[in-house]
Coordinates of C-alpha atoms in Angstrom, one line a residue:
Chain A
X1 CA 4.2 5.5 26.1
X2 CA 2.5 9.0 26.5
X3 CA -1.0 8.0 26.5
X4 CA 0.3 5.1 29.2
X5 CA 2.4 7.3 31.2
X6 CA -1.0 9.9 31.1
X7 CA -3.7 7.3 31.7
X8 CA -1.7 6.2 34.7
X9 CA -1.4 10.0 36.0
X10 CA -4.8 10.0 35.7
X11 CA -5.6 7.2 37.7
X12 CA -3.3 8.5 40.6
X13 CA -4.5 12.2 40.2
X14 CA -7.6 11.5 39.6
X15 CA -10.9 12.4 42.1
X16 CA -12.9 9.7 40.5
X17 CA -15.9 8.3 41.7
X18 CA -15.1 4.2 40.5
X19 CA -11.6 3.7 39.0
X20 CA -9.7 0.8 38.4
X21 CA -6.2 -0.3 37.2
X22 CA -5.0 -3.9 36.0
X23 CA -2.1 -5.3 35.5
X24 CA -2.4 -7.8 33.1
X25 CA -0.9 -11.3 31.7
X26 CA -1.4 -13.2 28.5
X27 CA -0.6 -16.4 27.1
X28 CA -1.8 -18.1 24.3
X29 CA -1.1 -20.0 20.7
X30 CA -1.2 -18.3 16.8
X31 CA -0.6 -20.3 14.0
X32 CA 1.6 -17.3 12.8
X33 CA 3.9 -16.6 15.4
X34 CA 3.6 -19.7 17.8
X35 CA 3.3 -19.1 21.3
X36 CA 3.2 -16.0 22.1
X37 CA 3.0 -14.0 25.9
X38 CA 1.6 -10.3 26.4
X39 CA 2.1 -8.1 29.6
X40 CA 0.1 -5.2 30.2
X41 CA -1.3 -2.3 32.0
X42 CA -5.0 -1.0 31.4
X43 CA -7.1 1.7 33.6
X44 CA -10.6 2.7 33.4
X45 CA -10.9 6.3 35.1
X46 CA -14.8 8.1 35.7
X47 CA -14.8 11.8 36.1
X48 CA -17.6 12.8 37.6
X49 CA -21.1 11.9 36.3
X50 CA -20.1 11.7 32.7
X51 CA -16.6 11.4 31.8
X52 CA -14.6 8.2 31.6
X53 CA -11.2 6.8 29.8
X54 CA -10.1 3.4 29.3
X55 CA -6.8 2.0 27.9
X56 CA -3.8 1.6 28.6
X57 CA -0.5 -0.2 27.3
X58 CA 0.6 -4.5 26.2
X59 CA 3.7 -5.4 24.8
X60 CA 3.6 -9.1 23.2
X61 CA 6.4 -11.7 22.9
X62 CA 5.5 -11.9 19.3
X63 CA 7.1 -8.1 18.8
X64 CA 3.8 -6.0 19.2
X65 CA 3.3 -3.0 21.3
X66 CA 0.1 -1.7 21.5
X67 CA -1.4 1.6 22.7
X68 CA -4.8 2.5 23.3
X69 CA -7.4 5.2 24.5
X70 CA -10.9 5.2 24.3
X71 CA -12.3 8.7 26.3
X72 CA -16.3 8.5 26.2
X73 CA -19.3 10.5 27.3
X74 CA -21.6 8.5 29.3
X75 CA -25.5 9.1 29.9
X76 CA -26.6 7.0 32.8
X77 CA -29.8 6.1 33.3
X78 CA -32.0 3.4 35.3
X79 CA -31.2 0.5 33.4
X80 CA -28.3 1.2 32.4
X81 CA -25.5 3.6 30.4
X82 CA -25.6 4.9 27.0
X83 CA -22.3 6.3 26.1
X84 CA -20.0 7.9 23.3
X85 CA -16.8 6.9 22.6
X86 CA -13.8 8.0 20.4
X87 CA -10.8 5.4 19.9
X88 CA -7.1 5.5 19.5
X89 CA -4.9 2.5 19.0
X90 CA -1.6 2.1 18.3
X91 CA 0.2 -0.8 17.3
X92 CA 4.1 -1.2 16.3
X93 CA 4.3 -5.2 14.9
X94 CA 7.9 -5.1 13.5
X95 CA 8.9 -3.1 11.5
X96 CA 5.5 -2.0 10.6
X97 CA 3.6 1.3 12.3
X98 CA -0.4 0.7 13.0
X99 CA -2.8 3.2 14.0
X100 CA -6.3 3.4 14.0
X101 CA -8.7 5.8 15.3
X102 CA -12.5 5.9 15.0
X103 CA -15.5 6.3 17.2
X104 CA -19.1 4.8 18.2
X105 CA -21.5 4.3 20.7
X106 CA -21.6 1.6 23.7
X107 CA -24.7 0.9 26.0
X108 CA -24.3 -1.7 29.4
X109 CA -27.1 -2.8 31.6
X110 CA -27.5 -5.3 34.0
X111 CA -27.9 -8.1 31.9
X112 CA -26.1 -7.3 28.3
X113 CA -23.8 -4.4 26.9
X114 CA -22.0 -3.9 23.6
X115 CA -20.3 -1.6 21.5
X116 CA -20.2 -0.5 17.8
X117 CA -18.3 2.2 15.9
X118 CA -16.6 3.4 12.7
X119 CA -12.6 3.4 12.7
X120 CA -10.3 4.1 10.1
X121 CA -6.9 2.5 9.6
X122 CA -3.6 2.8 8.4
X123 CA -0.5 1.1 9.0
X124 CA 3.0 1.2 7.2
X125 CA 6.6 1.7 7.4
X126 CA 9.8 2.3 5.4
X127 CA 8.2 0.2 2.5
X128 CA 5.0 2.4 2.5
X129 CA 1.5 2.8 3.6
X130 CA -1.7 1.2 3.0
X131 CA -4.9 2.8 3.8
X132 CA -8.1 0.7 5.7
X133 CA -11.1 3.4 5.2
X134 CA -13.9 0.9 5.7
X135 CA -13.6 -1.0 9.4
X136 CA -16.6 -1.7 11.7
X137 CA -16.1 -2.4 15.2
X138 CA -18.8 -4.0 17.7
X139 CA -19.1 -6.3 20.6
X140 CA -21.6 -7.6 22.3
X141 CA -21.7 -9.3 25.6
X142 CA -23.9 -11.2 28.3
X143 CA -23.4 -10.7 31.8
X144 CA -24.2 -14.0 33.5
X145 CA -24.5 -13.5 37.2
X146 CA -25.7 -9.8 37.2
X147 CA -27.1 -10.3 40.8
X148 CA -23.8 -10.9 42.5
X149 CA -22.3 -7.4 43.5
X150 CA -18.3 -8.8 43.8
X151 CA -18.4 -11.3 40.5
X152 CA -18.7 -10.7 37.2
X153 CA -18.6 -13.4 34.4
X154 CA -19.3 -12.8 30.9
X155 CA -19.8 -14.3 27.2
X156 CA -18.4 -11.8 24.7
X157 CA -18.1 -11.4 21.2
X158 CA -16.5 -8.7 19.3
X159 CA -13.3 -7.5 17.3
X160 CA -11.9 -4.8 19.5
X161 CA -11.0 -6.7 22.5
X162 CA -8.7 -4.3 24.5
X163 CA -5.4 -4.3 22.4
X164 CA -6.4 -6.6 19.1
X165 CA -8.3 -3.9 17.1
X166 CA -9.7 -6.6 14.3
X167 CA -10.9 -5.8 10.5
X168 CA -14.9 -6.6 11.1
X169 CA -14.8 -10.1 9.7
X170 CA -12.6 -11.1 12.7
X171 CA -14.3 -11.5 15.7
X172 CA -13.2 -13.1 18.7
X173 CA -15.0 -15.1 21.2
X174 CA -14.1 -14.6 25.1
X175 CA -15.5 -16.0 28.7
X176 CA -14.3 -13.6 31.0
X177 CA -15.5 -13.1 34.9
X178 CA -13.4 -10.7 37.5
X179 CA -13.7 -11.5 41.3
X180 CA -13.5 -9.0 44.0
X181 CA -11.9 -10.2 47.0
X182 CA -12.5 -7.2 49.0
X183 CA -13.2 -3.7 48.4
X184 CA -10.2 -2.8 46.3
X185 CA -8.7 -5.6 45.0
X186 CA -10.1 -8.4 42.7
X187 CA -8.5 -10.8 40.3
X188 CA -9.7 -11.4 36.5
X189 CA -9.7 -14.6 33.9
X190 CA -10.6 -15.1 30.9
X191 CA -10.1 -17.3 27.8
X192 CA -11.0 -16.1 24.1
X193 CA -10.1 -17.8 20.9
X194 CA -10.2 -16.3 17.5
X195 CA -10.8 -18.1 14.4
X196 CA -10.0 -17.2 10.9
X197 CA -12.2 -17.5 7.5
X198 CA -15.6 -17.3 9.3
X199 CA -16.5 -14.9 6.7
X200 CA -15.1 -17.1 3.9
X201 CA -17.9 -19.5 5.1
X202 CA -14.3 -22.1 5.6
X203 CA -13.6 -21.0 9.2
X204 CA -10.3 -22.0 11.1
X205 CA -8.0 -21.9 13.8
X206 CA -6.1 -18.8 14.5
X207 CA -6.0 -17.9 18.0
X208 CA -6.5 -18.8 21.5
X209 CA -5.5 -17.7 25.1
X210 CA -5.7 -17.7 28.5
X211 CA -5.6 -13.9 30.1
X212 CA -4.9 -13.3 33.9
X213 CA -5.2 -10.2 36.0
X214 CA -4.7 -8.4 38.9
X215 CA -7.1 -5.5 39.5
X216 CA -7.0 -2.4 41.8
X217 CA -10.4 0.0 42.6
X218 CA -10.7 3.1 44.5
Chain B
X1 CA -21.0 3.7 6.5
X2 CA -24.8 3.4 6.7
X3 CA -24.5 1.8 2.9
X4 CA -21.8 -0.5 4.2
X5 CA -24.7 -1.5 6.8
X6 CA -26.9 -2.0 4.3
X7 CA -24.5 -4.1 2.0
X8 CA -23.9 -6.4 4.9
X9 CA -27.9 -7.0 5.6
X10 CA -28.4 -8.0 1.8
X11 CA -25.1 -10.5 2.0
X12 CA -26.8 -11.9 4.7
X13 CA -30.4 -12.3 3.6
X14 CA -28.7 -13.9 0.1
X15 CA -26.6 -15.8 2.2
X16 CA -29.3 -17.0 4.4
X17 CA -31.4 -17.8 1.2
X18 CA -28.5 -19.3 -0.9
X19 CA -28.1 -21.8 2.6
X20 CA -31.4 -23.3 1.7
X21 CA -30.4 -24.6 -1.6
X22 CA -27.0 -26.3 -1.2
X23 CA -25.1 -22.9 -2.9
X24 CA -23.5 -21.5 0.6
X25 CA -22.2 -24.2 3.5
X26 CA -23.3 -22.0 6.0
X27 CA -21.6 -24.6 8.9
X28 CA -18.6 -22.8 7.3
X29 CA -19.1 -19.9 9.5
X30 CA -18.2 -21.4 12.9
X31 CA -16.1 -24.3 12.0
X32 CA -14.1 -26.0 9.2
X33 CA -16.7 -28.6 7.0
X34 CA -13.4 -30.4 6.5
X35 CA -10.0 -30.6 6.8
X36 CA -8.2 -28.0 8.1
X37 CA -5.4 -25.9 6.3
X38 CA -3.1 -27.7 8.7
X39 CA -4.3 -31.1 7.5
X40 CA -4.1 -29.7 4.1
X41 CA -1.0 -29.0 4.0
X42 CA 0.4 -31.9 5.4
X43 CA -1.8 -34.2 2.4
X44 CA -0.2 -31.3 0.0
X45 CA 2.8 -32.5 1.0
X46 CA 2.8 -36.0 0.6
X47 CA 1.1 -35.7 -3.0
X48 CA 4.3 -34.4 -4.6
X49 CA 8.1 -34.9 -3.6
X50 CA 9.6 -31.4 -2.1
X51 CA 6.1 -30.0 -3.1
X52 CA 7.3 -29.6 -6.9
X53 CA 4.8 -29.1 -9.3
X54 CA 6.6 -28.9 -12.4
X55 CA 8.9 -27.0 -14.4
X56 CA 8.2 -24.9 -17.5
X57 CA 10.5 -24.1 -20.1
X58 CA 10.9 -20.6 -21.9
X59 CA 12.7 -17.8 -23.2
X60 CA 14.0 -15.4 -20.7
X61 CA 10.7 -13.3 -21.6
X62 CA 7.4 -15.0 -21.4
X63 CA 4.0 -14.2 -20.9
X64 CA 1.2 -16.2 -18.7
X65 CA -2.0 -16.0 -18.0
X66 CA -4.1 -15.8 -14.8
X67 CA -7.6 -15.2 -14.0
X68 CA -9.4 -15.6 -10.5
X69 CA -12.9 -16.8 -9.3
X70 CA -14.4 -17.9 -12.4
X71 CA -17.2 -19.9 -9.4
X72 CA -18.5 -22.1 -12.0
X73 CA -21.9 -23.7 -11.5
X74 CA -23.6 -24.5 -14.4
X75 CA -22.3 -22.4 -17.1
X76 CA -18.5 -21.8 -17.9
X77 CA -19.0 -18.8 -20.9
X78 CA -16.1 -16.2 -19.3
X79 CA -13.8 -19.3 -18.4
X80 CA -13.8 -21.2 -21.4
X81 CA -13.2 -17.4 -23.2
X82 CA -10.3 -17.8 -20.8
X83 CA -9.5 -21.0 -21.7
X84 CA -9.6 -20.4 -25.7
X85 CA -7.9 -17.0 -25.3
X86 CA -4.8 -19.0 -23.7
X87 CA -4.8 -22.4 -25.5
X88 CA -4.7 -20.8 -29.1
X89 CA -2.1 -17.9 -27.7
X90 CA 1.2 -18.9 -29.4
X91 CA 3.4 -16.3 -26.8
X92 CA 1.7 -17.7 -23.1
X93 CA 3.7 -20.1 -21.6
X94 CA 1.0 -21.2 -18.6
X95 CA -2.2 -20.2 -17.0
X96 CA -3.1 -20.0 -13.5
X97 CA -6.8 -19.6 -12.0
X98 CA -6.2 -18.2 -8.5
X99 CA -9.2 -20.4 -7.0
X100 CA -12.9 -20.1 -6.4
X101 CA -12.7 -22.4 -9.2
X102 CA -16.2 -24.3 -8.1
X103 CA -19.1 -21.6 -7.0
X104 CA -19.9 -25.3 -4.5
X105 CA -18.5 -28.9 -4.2
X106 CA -20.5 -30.3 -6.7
X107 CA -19.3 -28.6 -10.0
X108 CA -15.8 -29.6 -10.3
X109 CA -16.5 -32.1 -13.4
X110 CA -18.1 -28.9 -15.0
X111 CA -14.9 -26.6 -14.0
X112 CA -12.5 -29.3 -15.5
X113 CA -14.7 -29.4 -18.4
X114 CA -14.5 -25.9 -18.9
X115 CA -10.4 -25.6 -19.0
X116 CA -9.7 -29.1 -20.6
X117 CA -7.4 -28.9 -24.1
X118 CA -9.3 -29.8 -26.9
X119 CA -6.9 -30.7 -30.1
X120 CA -9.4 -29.3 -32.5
X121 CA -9.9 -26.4 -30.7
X122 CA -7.0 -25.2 -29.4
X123 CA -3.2 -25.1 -30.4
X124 CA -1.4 -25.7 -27.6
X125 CA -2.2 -27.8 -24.6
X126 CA -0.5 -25.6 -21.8
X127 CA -0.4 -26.1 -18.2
X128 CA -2.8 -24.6 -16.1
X129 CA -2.2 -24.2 -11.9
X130 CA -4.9 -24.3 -9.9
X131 CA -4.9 -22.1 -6.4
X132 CA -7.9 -23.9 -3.7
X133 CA -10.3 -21.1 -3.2
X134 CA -12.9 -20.8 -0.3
X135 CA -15.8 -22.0 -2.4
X136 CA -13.7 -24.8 -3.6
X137 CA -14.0 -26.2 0.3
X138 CA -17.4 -25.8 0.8
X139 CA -19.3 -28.8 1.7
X140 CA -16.3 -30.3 2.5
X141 CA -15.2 -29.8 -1.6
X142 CA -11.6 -30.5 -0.2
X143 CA -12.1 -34.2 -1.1
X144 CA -12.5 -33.6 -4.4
X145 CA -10.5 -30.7 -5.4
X146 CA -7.7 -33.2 -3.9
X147 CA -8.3 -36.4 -5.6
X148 CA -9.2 -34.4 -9.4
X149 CA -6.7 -31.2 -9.2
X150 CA -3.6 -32.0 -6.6
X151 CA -2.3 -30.3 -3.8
X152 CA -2.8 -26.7 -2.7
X153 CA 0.9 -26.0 -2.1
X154 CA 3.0 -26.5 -4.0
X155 CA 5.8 -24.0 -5.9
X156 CA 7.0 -24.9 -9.5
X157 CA 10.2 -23.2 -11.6
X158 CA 9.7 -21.4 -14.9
X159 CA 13.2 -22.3 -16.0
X160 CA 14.6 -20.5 -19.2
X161 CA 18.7 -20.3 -20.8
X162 CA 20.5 -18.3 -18.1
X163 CA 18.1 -18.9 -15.0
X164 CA 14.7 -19.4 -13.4
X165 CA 11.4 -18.1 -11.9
X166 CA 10.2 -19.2 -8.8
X167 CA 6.3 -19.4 -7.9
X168 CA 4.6 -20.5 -5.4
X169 CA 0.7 -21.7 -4.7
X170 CA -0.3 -20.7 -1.4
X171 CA -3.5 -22.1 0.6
X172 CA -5.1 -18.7 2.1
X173 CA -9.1 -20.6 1.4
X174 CA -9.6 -20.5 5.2
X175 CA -8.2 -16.8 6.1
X176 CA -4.9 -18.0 7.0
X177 CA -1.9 -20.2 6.4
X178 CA -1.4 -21.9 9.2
X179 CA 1.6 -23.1 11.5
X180 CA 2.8 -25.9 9.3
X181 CA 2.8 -23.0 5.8
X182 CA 3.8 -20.4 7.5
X183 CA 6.9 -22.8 8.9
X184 CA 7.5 -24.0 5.3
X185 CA 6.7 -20.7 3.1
X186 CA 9.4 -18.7 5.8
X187 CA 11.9 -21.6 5.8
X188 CA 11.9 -22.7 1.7
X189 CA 12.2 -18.7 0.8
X190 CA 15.2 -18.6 3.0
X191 CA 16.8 -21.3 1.9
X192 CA 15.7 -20.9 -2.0
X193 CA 14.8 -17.0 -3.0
X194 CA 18.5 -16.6 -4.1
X195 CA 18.7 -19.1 -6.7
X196 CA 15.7 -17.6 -8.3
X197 CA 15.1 -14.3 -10.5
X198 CA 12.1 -13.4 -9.9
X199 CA 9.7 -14.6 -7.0
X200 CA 5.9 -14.8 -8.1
X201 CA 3.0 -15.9 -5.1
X202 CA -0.4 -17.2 -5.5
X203 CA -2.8 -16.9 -3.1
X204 CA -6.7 -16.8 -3.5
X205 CA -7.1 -14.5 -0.2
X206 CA -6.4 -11.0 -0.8
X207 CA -4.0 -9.4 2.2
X208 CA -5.2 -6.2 2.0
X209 CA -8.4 -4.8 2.9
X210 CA -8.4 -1.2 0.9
X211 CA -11.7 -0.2 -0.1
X212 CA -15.3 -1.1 0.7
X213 CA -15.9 -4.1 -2.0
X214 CA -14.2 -6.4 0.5
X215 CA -17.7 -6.0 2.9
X216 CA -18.6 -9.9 1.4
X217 CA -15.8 -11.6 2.6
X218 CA -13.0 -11.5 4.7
X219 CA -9.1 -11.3 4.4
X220 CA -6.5 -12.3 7.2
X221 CA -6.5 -11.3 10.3
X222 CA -4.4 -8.1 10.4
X223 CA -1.5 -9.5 12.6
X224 CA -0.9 -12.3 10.2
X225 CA -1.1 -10.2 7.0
X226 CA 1.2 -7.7 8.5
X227 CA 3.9 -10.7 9.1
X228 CA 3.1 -12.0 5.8
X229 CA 3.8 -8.6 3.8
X230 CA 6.7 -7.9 6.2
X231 CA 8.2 -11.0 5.2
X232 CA 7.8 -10.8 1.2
X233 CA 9.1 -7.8 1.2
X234 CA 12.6 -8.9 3.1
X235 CA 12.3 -11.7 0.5
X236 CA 12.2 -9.4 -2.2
X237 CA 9.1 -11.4 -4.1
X238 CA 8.2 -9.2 -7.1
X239 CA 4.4 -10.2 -7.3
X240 CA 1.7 -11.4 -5.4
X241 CA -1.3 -12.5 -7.7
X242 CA -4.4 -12.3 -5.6
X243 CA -8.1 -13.4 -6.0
X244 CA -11.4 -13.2 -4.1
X245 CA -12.4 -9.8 -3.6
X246 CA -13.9 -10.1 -6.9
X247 CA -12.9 -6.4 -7.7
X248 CA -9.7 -5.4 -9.5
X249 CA -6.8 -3.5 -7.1
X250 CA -3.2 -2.8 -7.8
X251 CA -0.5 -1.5 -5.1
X252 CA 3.0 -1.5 -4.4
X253 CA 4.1 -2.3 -0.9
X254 CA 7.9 -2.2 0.1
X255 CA 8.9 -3.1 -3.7
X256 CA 6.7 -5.4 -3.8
X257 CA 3.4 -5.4 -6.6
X258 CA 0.3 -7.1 -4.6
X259 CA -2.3 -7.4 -7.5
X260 CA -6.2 -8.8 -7.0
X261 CA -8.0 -9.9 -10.3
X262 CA -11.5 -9.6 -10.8
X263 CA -13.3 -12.5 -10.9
X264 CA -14.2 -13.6 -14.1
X265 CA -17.2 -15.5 -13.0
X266 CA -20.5 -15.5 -15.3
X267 CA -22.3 -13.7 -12.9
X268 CA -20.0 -10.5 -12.6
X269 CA -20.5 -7.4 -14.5
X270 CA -17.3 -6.4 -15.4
X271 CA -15.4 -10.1 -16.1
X272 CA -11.6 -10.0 -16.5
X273 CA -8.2 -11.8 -17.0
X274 CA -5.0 -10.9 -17.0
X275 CA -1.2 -11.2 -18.9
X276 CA 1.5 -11.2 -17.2
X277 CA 4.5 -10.5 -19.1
X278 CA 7.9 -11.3 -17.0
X279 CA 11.4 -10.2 -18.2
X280 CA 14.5 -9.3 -16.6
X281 CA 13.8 -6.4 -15.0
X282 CA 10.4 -5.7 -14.7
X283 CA 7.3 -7.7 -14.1
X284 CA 4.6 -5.9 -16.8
X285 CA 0.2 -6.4 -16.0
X286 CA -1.8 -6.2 -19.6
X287 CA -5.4 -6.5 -18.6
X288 CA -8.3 -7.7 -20.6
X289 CA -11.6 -7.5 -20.4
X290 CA -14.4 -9.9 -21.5
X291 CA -17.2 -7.8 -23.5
X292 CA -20.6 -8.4 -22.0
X293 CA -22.1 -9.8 -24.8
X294 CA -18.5 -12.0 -25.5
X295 CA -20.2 -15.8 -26.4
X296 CA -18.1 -18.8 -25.8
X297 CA -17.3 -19.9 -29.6

């Protein structure tokens, strides 16, 4: 709730030169918890040349609340950004407390962009904790219509899809495009589906959805 | 982290090579090569009435023994030590092999042939459970590990003078139970747990993710093992015996004792087994380890 409530300061405060806030929905099928809806909030606040922050807050019909910050340090150049990143997330799944933190690198350009860190996890409750030391993260994506300033639609693959911080073997694979209808406002889709196993060489359904937003730029 | 990089390259050059000669079913990666865990478990099932597998009688104190991944493909030394140690042990009531059974489809006969009684041999011709491993399905080994072995759910009673141990065989080989198991597991604990003692679960899929050896292969996702450890615990299940990471670990986790065997394949350095020995109020882990140079008499 603190990192939400100062994200979203931010983004009202802030003298940014490209912000954005989106209000989120999610909907979608797990073969452990049925169907399952999410709600949420995310930003993504630049100050000045270098600085930026993205998170924000979900809470999930299948008892999940999820927090997350990522602040970076971005070097832009003519093709592109190179950036470093640190990583916060919080998740509280029942009973159970889950938080992760860890940091990496990210790079965008025009046509592809990705990310890939180190992050450490631990979750637990009353019954007691258990230690993750060893997680990768990483995503990769394509940008397919890089020549059309007010749409965006992409082909991603990675485990830390805003809100479902994955152990490595986990990816998830999402279409995703965001339309612009005018200067501030735009709407967003996307469907991603997660399978289970793939590195047990016996993959299988685990996850799919449909997400829907509504953005806000300044 | 840059070994763990490293680690990963090699597992996939060997996996890449291993591809090429019928070892890995690389298709595996992106889709099932068979039937689903949700086909699975419906053909589980309707193989045995109310999913019973058996019942095995015994004093109130017993002693079994389990073992995980003994990935047989053309020899079966460390198994058939297994197999010996058990048969020929006058105080084990059962064995279990928590899956990985087969290295690929195409050496089940020589896993069967590896854990079969033999009345000259051995003294006792005990049961043995099999869990369905990952390796088991590859090339769609499903088909046979159905028609030769059984189900891959099922829960059977250790029943002794004044009560009874519950266990039950889970199907993790594809990274996650499912709808339909997850439906069944949550609503047969429920309904059962209190009639039982203790509660023992079998799962070839390890839920926990603890140290770096796990880099080969993967466990659940982590909302599903959260769930899954959230609800043994409620259920009050003293053990979950675990296979696949190939390395030994041992933790407690809200009372209850999540334990992963080392495999006890030919390959592997450091081969191992384990005996369990269940009494009233305690669940007790005696492990044993096969010597390197330990020949199959």
């Amino acid at each position: 709730m603190i990192i939400t409530l100062l994200l979203v300061f931010g983004a009202i405060s802030s003298r940014a030169q490209e912000n954005e806030l989106m209000l989120g929905v999610r909907a979608g099928h797990n073969v452990a918890f049925g169907g399952f809806a999410a709600l949420s909030l995310e930003t993504n606040l630049t100050f000045g040349q270098c600085f930026n922050i993205r998170g924000g807050a979900q809470y999930s019909t299948i008892g999940k609340t999820t927090l997350e910050a990522r602040p970076s340090y971005v070097y832009n150049f003519s093709r592109g950004s190179l950036s470093v990143e640190a990583l916060i997330n919080y998740a509280r799944l029942s009973s159970t407390n889950n938080l992760a933190a860890g940091a990496g690198i990210a790079f965008s350009s025009k046509w592809v962009g990705g990310n890939a860190g180190y992050y450490y996890r631990v979750y637990g409750g009353a019954g007691g904790r258990v230690v993750e030391p060893f997680n990768i993260y990483y995503e990769l994506y394509a940008n397919l219509l890089p020549m059309i300033d007010n749409w965006d639609l992409q082909l991603v693959i990675t485990n830390n899809d805003i809100f479902e911080l994955e152990r490595h073997f986990q990816p998830s694979f999402i279409a995703q495009s965001r339309y612009y209808l005018g200067e501030h406002v735009g709407l967003s889709l996307g469907v991603g589906c997660k399978p289970a196993g793939m590195f047990n060489m016996s993959a299988d359904y685990y996850q799919s959805y449909i997400k829907l937003g509504v953005c806000y730029r300044w | 982290m840059l070994q763990m990089v490293k680690r990963l390259l090699s597992i996939a050059i060997c996996v890449a090579a291993m591809s090429g000669c019928n070892q890995l079913d690389l298709a595996g990666l992106v889709m099932p090569t068979g039937e689903g865990v949700e086909k699975r478990f419906e053909q589980s099932q309707s193989m045995k009435a109310d999913m019973k597998a058996g019942v095995v009688d015994v004093q109130s104190d017993y002693m079994f023994y389990v073992c995980a991944d003994p990935h047989i493909h053309t020899t079966y030394n460390n198994l058939g030590i297994f197999n010996n140690a058990l048969r020929n042990d006058s105080d084990a009531a059962f064995g279990v092999i928590l899956g990985d059974c087969t290295d690929t489809r195409s050496n089940l006969q020589t896993y069967m042939g590896a854990i079969k009684y033999n009345a000259v041999q051995h003294r006792y011709n005990y049961d043995i459970f099999h869990i369905l491993g990952n390796h088991d399905l590859f090339f769609n080994g499903w088909v046979d590990f159905k028609e030769i072995i059984g189900p891959s759910v099922y829960w059977f009673e250790v029943a002794f003078p004044e009560g009874k141990d519950l266990y039950i065989s889970l199907d993790t080989a594809t990274g996650t139970l499912g709808s339909k198991q997850t439906q069944w597991l949550k609503s047969f604990l429920i309904n059962n747990r209190h009639a039982y003692r203790h509660c023992i679960v079998l799962t070839h899929t390890n839920f926990f993710y603890t140290d770096r050896t796990q880099s080969s292969s993967g466990n659940m996702p982590i909302e599903e093992s959260i769930a899954l450890i959230d609800f043994l615990g409620k259920q009050k299940v003293s053990l979950v015996l675990q296979g696949h990471d190939h390395y030994r670990e041992d933790l407690t986790y809200d009372n209850v004792r999540y334990t992963v065997i080392g495999a006890i394949s030919d390959e592997i350095e450091a081969p191992e087994y384990l005996k369990v020995y269940v009494s009233s109020d305690k669940v007790d882990l005696d492990w044993q380890l096969i010597a390197e140079d330990t020949e199959l008499q």
